[in-house]
PDB file of C-alpha atoms in Angstrom:
ATOM      1  CA  MET A   1      -7.669 -37.332 163.228  1.00  0.00           C
ATOM      2  CA  VAL A   2     -10.043 -40.328 163.238  1.00  0.00           C
ATOM      3  CA  LEU A   3     -13.067 -38.013 163.499  1.00  0.00           C
ATOM      4  CA  LEU A   4     -11.628 -35.737 160.826  1.00  0.00           C
ATOM      5  CA  LEU A   5     -11.106 -38.585 158.378  1.00  0.00           C
ATOM      6  CA  SER A   6     -14.567 -40.023 159.017  1.00  0.00           C
ATOM      7  CA  THR A   7     -16.108 -36.608 158.437  1.00  0.00           C
ATOM      8  CA  LEU A   8     -14.231 -35.822 155.255  1.00  0.00           C
ATOM      9  CA  VAL A   9     -14.996 -39.254 153.781  1.00  0.00           C
ATOM     10  CA  ALA A  10     -18.702 -38.995 154.634  1.00  0.00           C
ATOM     11  CA  CYS A  11     -18.995 -35.432 153.302  1.00  0.00           C
ATOM     12  CA  ALA A  12     -16.960 -35.727 150.121  1.00  0.00           C
ATOM     13  CA  ASN A  13     -17.379 -32.622 147.950  1.00  0.00           C
ATOM     14  CA  THR A  14     -17.792 -34.223 144.549  1.00  0.00           C
ATOM     15  CA  GLN A  15     -18.166 -30.893 142.751  1.00  0.00           C
ATOM     16  CA  LYS A  16     -14.873 -29.614 144.173  1.00  0.00           C
ATOM     17  CA  MET A  17     -13.133 -32.856 143.235  1.00  0.00           C
ATOM     18  CA  LYS A  18     -14.523 -32.679 139.706  1.00  0.00           C
ATOM     19  CA  ARG A  19     -13.398 -29.057 139.322  1.00  0.00           C
ATOM     20  CA  LEU A  20      -9.884 -29.846 140.543  1.00  0.00           C
ATOM     21  CA  MET A  21      -9.710 -32.908 138.300  1.00  0.00           C
ATOM     22  CA  GLU A  22     -10.729 -30.838 135.266  1.00  0.00           C
ATOM     23  CA  GLU A  23      -8.130 -28.158 136.068  1.00  0.00           C
ATOM     24  CA  ARG A  24      -5.290 -30.614 136.662  1.00  0.00           C
ATOM     25  CA  TYR A  25      -5.964 -33.558 134.354  1.00  0.00           C
ATOM     26  CA  GLY A  26      -8.681 -32.593 131.882  1.00  0.00           C
ATOM     27  CA  GLY A  27     -11.673 -34.516 130.626  1.00  0.00           C
ATOM     28  CA  ASP A  28     -10.003 -37.919 130.742  1.00  0.00           C
ATOM     29  CA  GLY A  29      -9.449 -37.537 134.470  1.00  0.00           C
ATOM     30  CA  VAL A  30     -13.014 -36.353 135.022  1.00  0.00           C
ATOM     31  CA  ALA A  31     -14.354 -39.387 133.164  1.00  0.00           C
ATOM     32  CA  LEU A  32     -12.536 -41.799 135.464  1.00  0.00           C
ATOM     33  CA  LEU A  33     -13.522 -39.761 138.534  1.00  0.00           C
ATOM     34  CA  GLU A  34     -17.181 -40.069 137.508  1.00  0.00           C
ATOM     35  CA  ARG A  35     -16.809 -43.827 137.118  1.00  0.00           C
ATOM     36  CA  TRP A  36     -15.241 -43.954 140.589  1.00  0.00           C
ATOM     37  CA  ASP A  37     -18.127 -41.912 142.041  1.00  0.00           C
ATOM     38  CA  GLN A  38     -20.584 -44.272 140.365  1.00  0.00           C
ATOM     39  CA  LEU A  39     -18.833 -47.275 141.923  1.00  0.00           C
ATOM     40  CA  VAL A  40     -19.100 -45.707 145.381  1.00  0.00           C
ATOM     41  CA  ALA A  41     -22.746 -44.698 144.919  1.00  0.00           C
ATOM     42  CA  THR A  42     -24.107 -47.901 143.394  1.00  0.00           C
ATOM     43  CA  GLU A  43     -22.161 -50.618 145.211  1.00  0.00           C
ATOM     44  CA  ASN A  44     -22.124 -49.337 148.790  1.00  0.00           C
ATOM     45  CA  GLN A  45     -24.908 -51.671 149.917  1.00  0.00           C
ATOM     46  CA  ARG A  46     -23.167 -54.854 148.865  1.00  0.00           C
ATOM     47  CA  PRO A  47     -21.628 -57.260 151.414  1.00  0.00           C
ATOM     48  CA  PRO A  48     -18.053 -56.310 152.402  1.00  0.00           C
ATOM     49  CA  THR A  49     -16.433 -59.205 150.539  1.00  0.00           C
ATOM     50  CA  GLU A  50     -18.128 -58.082 147.329  1.00  0.00           C
ATOM     51  CA  GLN A  51     -17.147 -54.470 147.932  1.00  0.00           C
ATOM     52  CA  ILE A  52     -13.466 -55.298 148.313  1.00  0.00           C
ATOM     53  CA  LYS A  53     -13.583 -57.403 145.138  1.00  0.00           C
ATOM     54  CA  LEU A  54     -15.177 -54.603 143.108  1.00  0.00           C
ATOM     55  CA  VAL A  55     -12.835 -51.923 144.448  1.00  0.00           C
ATOM     56  CA  ASN A  56      -9.777 -54.112 143.892  1.00  0.00           C
ATOM     57  CA  GLN A  57     -10.845 -54.789 140.300  1.00  0.00           C
ATOM     58  CA  PHE A  58     -11.574 -51.114 139.618  1.00  0.00           C
ATOM     59  CA  PHE A  59      -8.117 -49.876 140.531  1.00  0.00           C
ATOM     60  CA  ASN A  60      -6.143 -52.849 139.236  1.00  0.00           C
ATOM     61  CA  LYS A  61      -7.929 -52.524 135.893  1.00  0.00           C
ATOM     62  CA  ASN A  62      -7.828 -48.746 135.464  1.00  0.00           C
ATOM     63  CA  LEU A  63      -4.324 -47.941 136.732  1.00  0.00           C
ATOM     64  CA  ARG A  64      -0.911 -48.845 135.429  1.00  0.00           C
ATOM     65  CA  TYR A  65       1.875 -49.612 137.888  1.00  0.00           C
ATOM     66  CA  THR A  66       4.450 -46.801 137.709  1.00  0.00           C
ATOM     67  CA  GLU A  67       7.246 -45.842 140.091  1.00  0.00           C
ATOM     68  CA  ASP A  68       7.181 -42.522 141.965  1.00  0.00           C
ATOM     69  CA  LEU A  69      10.358 -41.268 140.305  1.00  0.00           C
ATOM     70  CA  VAL A  70       8.659 -41.510 136.924  1.00  0.00           C
ATOM     71  CA  LEU A  71       5.297 -40.063 137.996  1.00  0.00           C
ATOM     72  CA  TRP A  72       6.208 -37.472 140.615  1.00  0.00           C
ATOM     73  CA  LYS A  73      10.004 -37.062 140.327  1.00  0.00           C
ATOM     74  CA  LYS A  74      10.311 -38.105 143.984  1.00  0.00           C
ATOM     75  CA  SER A  75      11.732 -41.278 145.503  1.00  0.00           C
ATOM     76  CA  ASP A  76       8.653 -41.864 147.688  1.00  0.00           C
ATOM     77  CA  TYR A  77       5.381 -39.968 147.281  1.00  0.00           C
ATOM     78  CA  TRP A  78       1.956 -40.960 148.590  1.00  0.00           C
ATOM     79  CA  ALA A  79      -0.598 -39.714 146.060  1.00  0.00           C
ATOM     80  CA  THR A  80      -4.185 -38.843 146.854  1.00  0.00           C
ATOM     81  CA  PRO A  81      -6.918 -40.778 145.022  1.00  0.00           C
ATOM     82  CA  LEU A  82      -7.575 -37.665 142.918  1.00  0.00           C
ATOM     83  CA  GLU A  83      -3.949 -37.614 141.779  1.00  0.00           C
ATOM     84  CA  THR A  84      -3.873 -41.360 141.204  1.00  0.00           C
ATOM     85  CA  LEU A  85      -7.075 -41.327 139.165  1.00  0.00           C
ATOM     86  CA  GLY A  86      -5.905 -38.240 137.276  1.00  0.00           C
ATOM     87  CA  VAL A  87      -2.691 -39.807 136.015  1.00  0.00           C
ATOM     88  CA  ARG A  88      -4.273 -43.308 135.900  1.00  0.00           C
ATOM     89  CA  ALA A  89      -1.140 -44.693 137.479  1.00  0.00           C
ATOM     90  CA  GLY A  90       0.640 -45.247 140.755  1.00  0.00           C
ATOM     91  CA  ASP A  91       2.908 -47.507 142.764  1.00  0.00           C
ATOM     92  CA  CYS A  92       1.861 -49.975 145.465  1.00  0.00           C
ATOM     93  CA  ASP A  93       1.282 -47.243 148.080  1.00  0.00           C
ATOM     94  CA  ASP A  94      -1.058 -45.343 145.780  1.00  0.00           C
ATOM     95  CA  TYR A  95      -3.139 -48.409 144.904  1.00  0.00           C
ATOM     96  CA  ALA A  96      -3.519 -49.364 148.576  1.00  0.00           C
ATOM     97  CA  ILE A  97      -4.391 -45.822 149.701  1.00  0.00           C
ATOM     98  CA  ALA A  98      -6.955 -45.340 146.911  1.00  0.00           C
ATOM     99  CA  LYS A  99      -8.637 -48.651 147.749  1.00  0.00           C
ATOM    100  CA  TYR A 100      -8.651 -47.820 151.471  1.00  0.00           C
ATOM    101  CA  LEU A 101     -10.281 -44.411 151.052  1.00  0.00           C
ATOM    102  CA  THR A 102     -12.752 -45.770 148.495  1.00  0.00           C
ATOM    103  CA  LEU A 103     -13.963 -48.469 150.866  1.00  0.00           C
ATOM    104  CA  LEU A 104     -14.326 -45.901 153.656  1.00  0.00           C
ATOM    105  CA  ARG A 105     -16.447 -43.759 151.321  1.00  0.00           C
ATOM    106  CA  MET A 106     -18.607 -46.825 150.699  1.00  0.00           C
ATOM    107  CA  GLY A 107     -19.260 -47.034 154.423  1.00  0.00           C
ATOM    108  CA  MET A 108     -16.869 -49.755 155.512  1.00  0.00           C
ATOM    109  CA  PRO A 109     -15.766 -49.332 159.159  1.00  0.00           C
ATOM    110  CA  THR A 110     -12.188 -48.167 159.592  1.00  0.00           C
ATOM    111  CA  GLU A 111     -11.397 -51.065 161.943  1.00  0.00           C
ATOM    112  CA  ASN A 112     -11.912 -53.549 159.100  1.00  0.00           C
ATOM    113  CA  LEU A 113      -9.108 -52.082 156.995  1.00  0.00           C
ATOM    114  CA  ARG A 114      -5.371 -51.704 157.422  1.00  0.00           C
ATOM    115  CA  LEU A 115      -2.599 -50.603 155.115  1.00  0.00           C
ATOM    116  CA  ILE A 116       0.123 -53.224 155.493  1.00  0.00           C
ATOM    117  CA  TYR A 117       3.823 -52.710 154.877  1.00  0.00           C
ATOM    118  CA  VAL A 118       5.437 -55.972 153.813  1.00  0.00           C
ATOM    119  CA  ARG A 119       8.712 -57.336 152.531  1.00  0.00           C
ATOM    120  CA  ALA A 120       7.739 -59.054 149.284  1.00  0.00           C
ATOM    121  CA  GLN A 121       9.773 -62.078 148.257  1.00  0.00           C
ATOM    122  CA  VAL A 122      10.544 -61.851 144.554  1.00  0.00           C
ATOM    123  CA  GLY A 123      11.402 -64.873 142.413  1.00  0.00           C
ATOM    124  CA  GLY A 124       9.882 -67.796 144.317  1.00  0.00           C
ATOM    125  CA  ALA A 125      10.101 -69.523 147.662  1.00  0.00           C
ATOM    126  CA  GLN A 126      13.877 -70.017 147.514  1.00  0.00           C
ATOM    127  CA  SER A 127      14.643 -66.469 146.474  1.00  0.00           C
ATOM    128  CA  LYS A 128      16.676 -64.213 148.730  1.00  0.00           C
ATOM    129  CA  ILE A 129      15.437 -61.079 146.991  1.00  0.00           C
ATOM    130  CA  PHE A 130      12.963 -58.940 148.935  1.00  0.00           C
ATOM    131  CA  GLN A 131      11.496 -55.530 148.191  1.00  0.00           C
ATOM    132  CA  ALA A 132       9.392 -53.086 150.170  1.00  0.00           C
ATOM    133  CA  HIS A 133       5.728 -53.288 149.230  1.00  0.00           C
ATOM    134  CA  MET A 134       2.331 -52.112 150.509  1.00  0.00           C
ATOM    135  CA  VAL A 135      -0.997 -53.927 150.320  1.00  0.00           C
ATOM    136  CA  LEU A 136      -4.442 -53.356 151.809  1.00  0.00           C
ATOM    137  CA  GLY A 137      -5.860 -55.871 154.262  1.00  0.00           C
ATOM    138  CA  TYR A 138      -9.541 -56.485 154.986  1.00  0.00           C
ATOM    139  CA  TYR A 139     -10.107 -57.866 158.493  1.00  0.00           C
ATOM    140  CA  PRO A 140     -13.599 -59.372 159.063  1.00  0.00           C
ATOM    141  CA  GLN A 141     -12.769 -59.251 162.796  1.00  0.00           C
ATOM    142  CA  PRO A 142      -9.891 -57.444 164.535  1.00  0.00           C
ATOM    143  CA  ASN A 143      -7.724 -60.554 164.981  1.00  0.00           C
ATOM    144  CA  ALA A 144      -8.840 -62.411 161.851  1.00  0.00           C
ATOM    145  CA  VAL A 145      -6.513 -63.414 159.034  1.00  0.00           C
ATOM    146  CA  PRO A 146      -6.875 -60.531 156.576  1.00  0.00           C
ATOM    147  CA  LEU A 147      -7.810 -60.804 152.932  1.00  0.00           C
ATOM    148  CA  ILE A 148      -5.093 -59.136 150.860  1.00  0.00           C
ATOM    149  CA  MET A 149      -5.739 -56.612 148.086  1.00  0.00           C
ATOM    150  CA  ASP A 150      -2.557 -56.309 146.058  1.00  0.00           C
ATOM    151  CA  SER A 151      -1.669 -54.051 143.123  1.00  0.00           C
ATOM    152  CA  LEU A 152       0.391 -56.802 141.504  1.00  0.00           C
ATOM    153  CA  VAL A 153      -1.971 -59.767 141.966  1.00  0.00           C
ATOM    154  CA  SER A 154      -5.542 -59.651 140.682  1.00  0.00           C
ATOM    155  CA  SER A 155      -6.981 -62.276 143.025  1.00  0.00           C
ATOM    156  CA  ILE A 156      -7.809 -61.563 146.674  1.00  0.00           C
ATOM    157  CA  GLU A 157      -6.282 -64.181 148.954  1.00  0.00           C
ATOM    158  CA  PRO A 158      -6.055 -64.709 152.727  1.00  0.00           C
ATOM    159  CA  ALA A 159      -2.692 -63.643 154.084  1.00  0.00           C
ATOM    160  CA  THR A 160      -1.982 -67.297 154.905  1.00  0.00           C
ATOM    161  CA  GLU A 161      -2.055 -68.003 151.148  1.00  0.00           C
ATOM    162  CA  ARG A 162       0.542 -65.308 150.427  1.00  0.00           C
ATOM    163  CA  PRO A 163       3.806 -66.701 151.818  1.00  0.00           C
ATOM    164  CA  ASP A 164       5.657 -64.267 149.552  1.00  0.00           C
ATOM    165  CA  LEU A 165       4.521 -61.375 151.757  1.00  0.00           C
ATOM    166  CA  HIS A 166       6.307 -60.866 155.080  1.00  0.00           C
ATOM    167  CA  PRO A 167       4.450 -58.235 157.137  1.00  0.00           C
ATOM    168  CA  VAL A 168       6.427 -55.515 158.911  1.00  0.00           C
ATOM    169  CA  PHE A 169       3.666 -53.316 160.358  1.00  0.00           C
ATOM    170  CA  SER A 170       0.159 -52.127 159.529  1.00  0.00           C
ATOM    171  CA  PHE A 171      -1.872 -48.991 160.169  1.00  0.00           C
ATOM    172  CA  ASN A 172      -5.073 -47.128 159.507  1.00  0.00           C
ATOM    173  CA  SER A 173      -6.469 -43.807 160.695  1.00  0.00           C
ATOM    174  CA  GLU A 174      -7.145 -45.289 164.136  1.00  0.00           C
ATOM    175  CA  GLY A 175      -3.943 -47.082 165.038  1.00  0.00           C
ATOM    176  CA  LEU A 176      -0.608 -48.692 164.308  1.00  0.00           C
ATOM    177  CA  TRP A 177       0.075 -52.432 164.650  1.00  0.00           C
ATOM    178  CA  VAL A 178       3.230 -54.523 164.830  1.00  0.00           C
ATOM    179  CA  GLY A 179       2.120 -58.056 164.126  1.00  0.00           C
ATOM    180  CA  ASN A 180      -1.325 -58.363 165.715  1.00  0.00           C
ATOM    181  CA  GLN A 181      -0.432 -56.079 168.610  1.00  0.00           C
ATOM    182  CA  GLN A 182      -1.756 -52.543 168.444  1.00  0.00           C
ATOM    183  CA  THR A 183       0.749 -50.011 169.716  1.00  0.00           C
ATOM    184  CA  ALA A 184       0.016 -46.822 171.630  1.00  0.00           C
ATOM    185  CA  ALA A 185       1.447 -44.745 168.796  1.00  0.00           C
ATOM    186  CA  ASP A 186      -0.653 -42.281 166.822  1.00  0.00           C
ATOM    187  CA  PRO A 187      -0.125 -43.220 163.141  1.00  0.00           C
ATOM    188  CA  THR A 188      -0.402 -39.600 162.049  1.00  0.00           C
ATOM    189  CA  ALA A 189       2.394 -38.679 164.460  1.00  0.00           C
ATOM    190  CA  ARG A 190       4.672 -41.583 163.555  1.00  0.00           C
ATOM    191  CA  LEU A 191       4.038 -41.548 159.803  1.00  0.00           C
ATOM    192  CA  SER A 192       4.598 -38.081 158.392  1.00  0.00           C
ATOM    193  CA  ARG A 193       3.621 -39.151 154.865  1.00  0.00           C
ATOM    194  CA  TRP A 194       0.273 -40.405 156.194  1.00  0.00           C
ATOM    195  CA  ARG A 195      -0.359 -37.100 157.993  1.00  0.00           C
ATOM    196  CA  ASP A 196       0.559 -35.129 154.885  1.00  0.00           C
ATOM    197  CA  LEU A 197      -1.638 -37.325 152.694  1.00  0.00           C
ATOM    198  CA  LEU A 198      -4.713 -36.874 154.906  1.00  0.00           C
ATOM    199  CA  ALA A 199      -4.252 -33.108 154.848  1.00  0.00           C
ATOM    200  CA  ARG A 200      -4.056 -33.062 151.047  1.00  0.00           C
ATOM    201  CA  VAL A 201      -7.054 -35.397 150.759  1.00  0.00           C
ATOM    202  CA  GLN A 202      -9.099 -32.963 152.826  1.00  0.00           C
ATOM    203  CA  GLU A 203      -7.973 -30.001 150.728  1.00  0.00           C
ATOM    204  CA  GLU A 204      -9.180 -31.780 147.587  1.00  0.00           C
ATOM    205  CA  GLY A 205     -12.709 -32.203 148.911  1.00  0.00           C
ATOM    206  CA  PHE A 206     -12.687 -35.780 150.248  1.00  0.00           C
TER     207      PHE A 206
END
């Protein structure tokens, strides 16, 4: 699956994606897809910290946060970037996935990125209210403190500066981590939504 994802990201079929976007979401979707393609094509030589800033800004600016039940009539649905860009909306999973796949298309190594499931503390440090949330982490080195790209916060902060986020586990197309310990589990085997998402991404021309 790692080789498959690397291949599909490197060989993205932009014409197929544009055709599907036109069929499903019309000219407005195509316009945002073209802006996304331009971001990938023109900013892929920048340093990684600049890339993550630009990608974070692009999605946080162009999408509106919307729950899956409203968008997809499902309690939990992981949308492809094409779907997310087409409806210009998504929940935390969709933001994180779109940013992850965008950075891979820009040439960032898979080992520098992980999707992180967290329990987000809502209402301040004394609050006892937590909700499930997903963010994207950029790891300069495998055991480094990640920089957090969040759909709800515009700034990118080290995880140590986000005490409201309590990590549960993280994953990418190469592995699954609990804390900083990589497990032997295949993320595509353990996470059925991830496996389904990657299959749909490939079908759409990524």
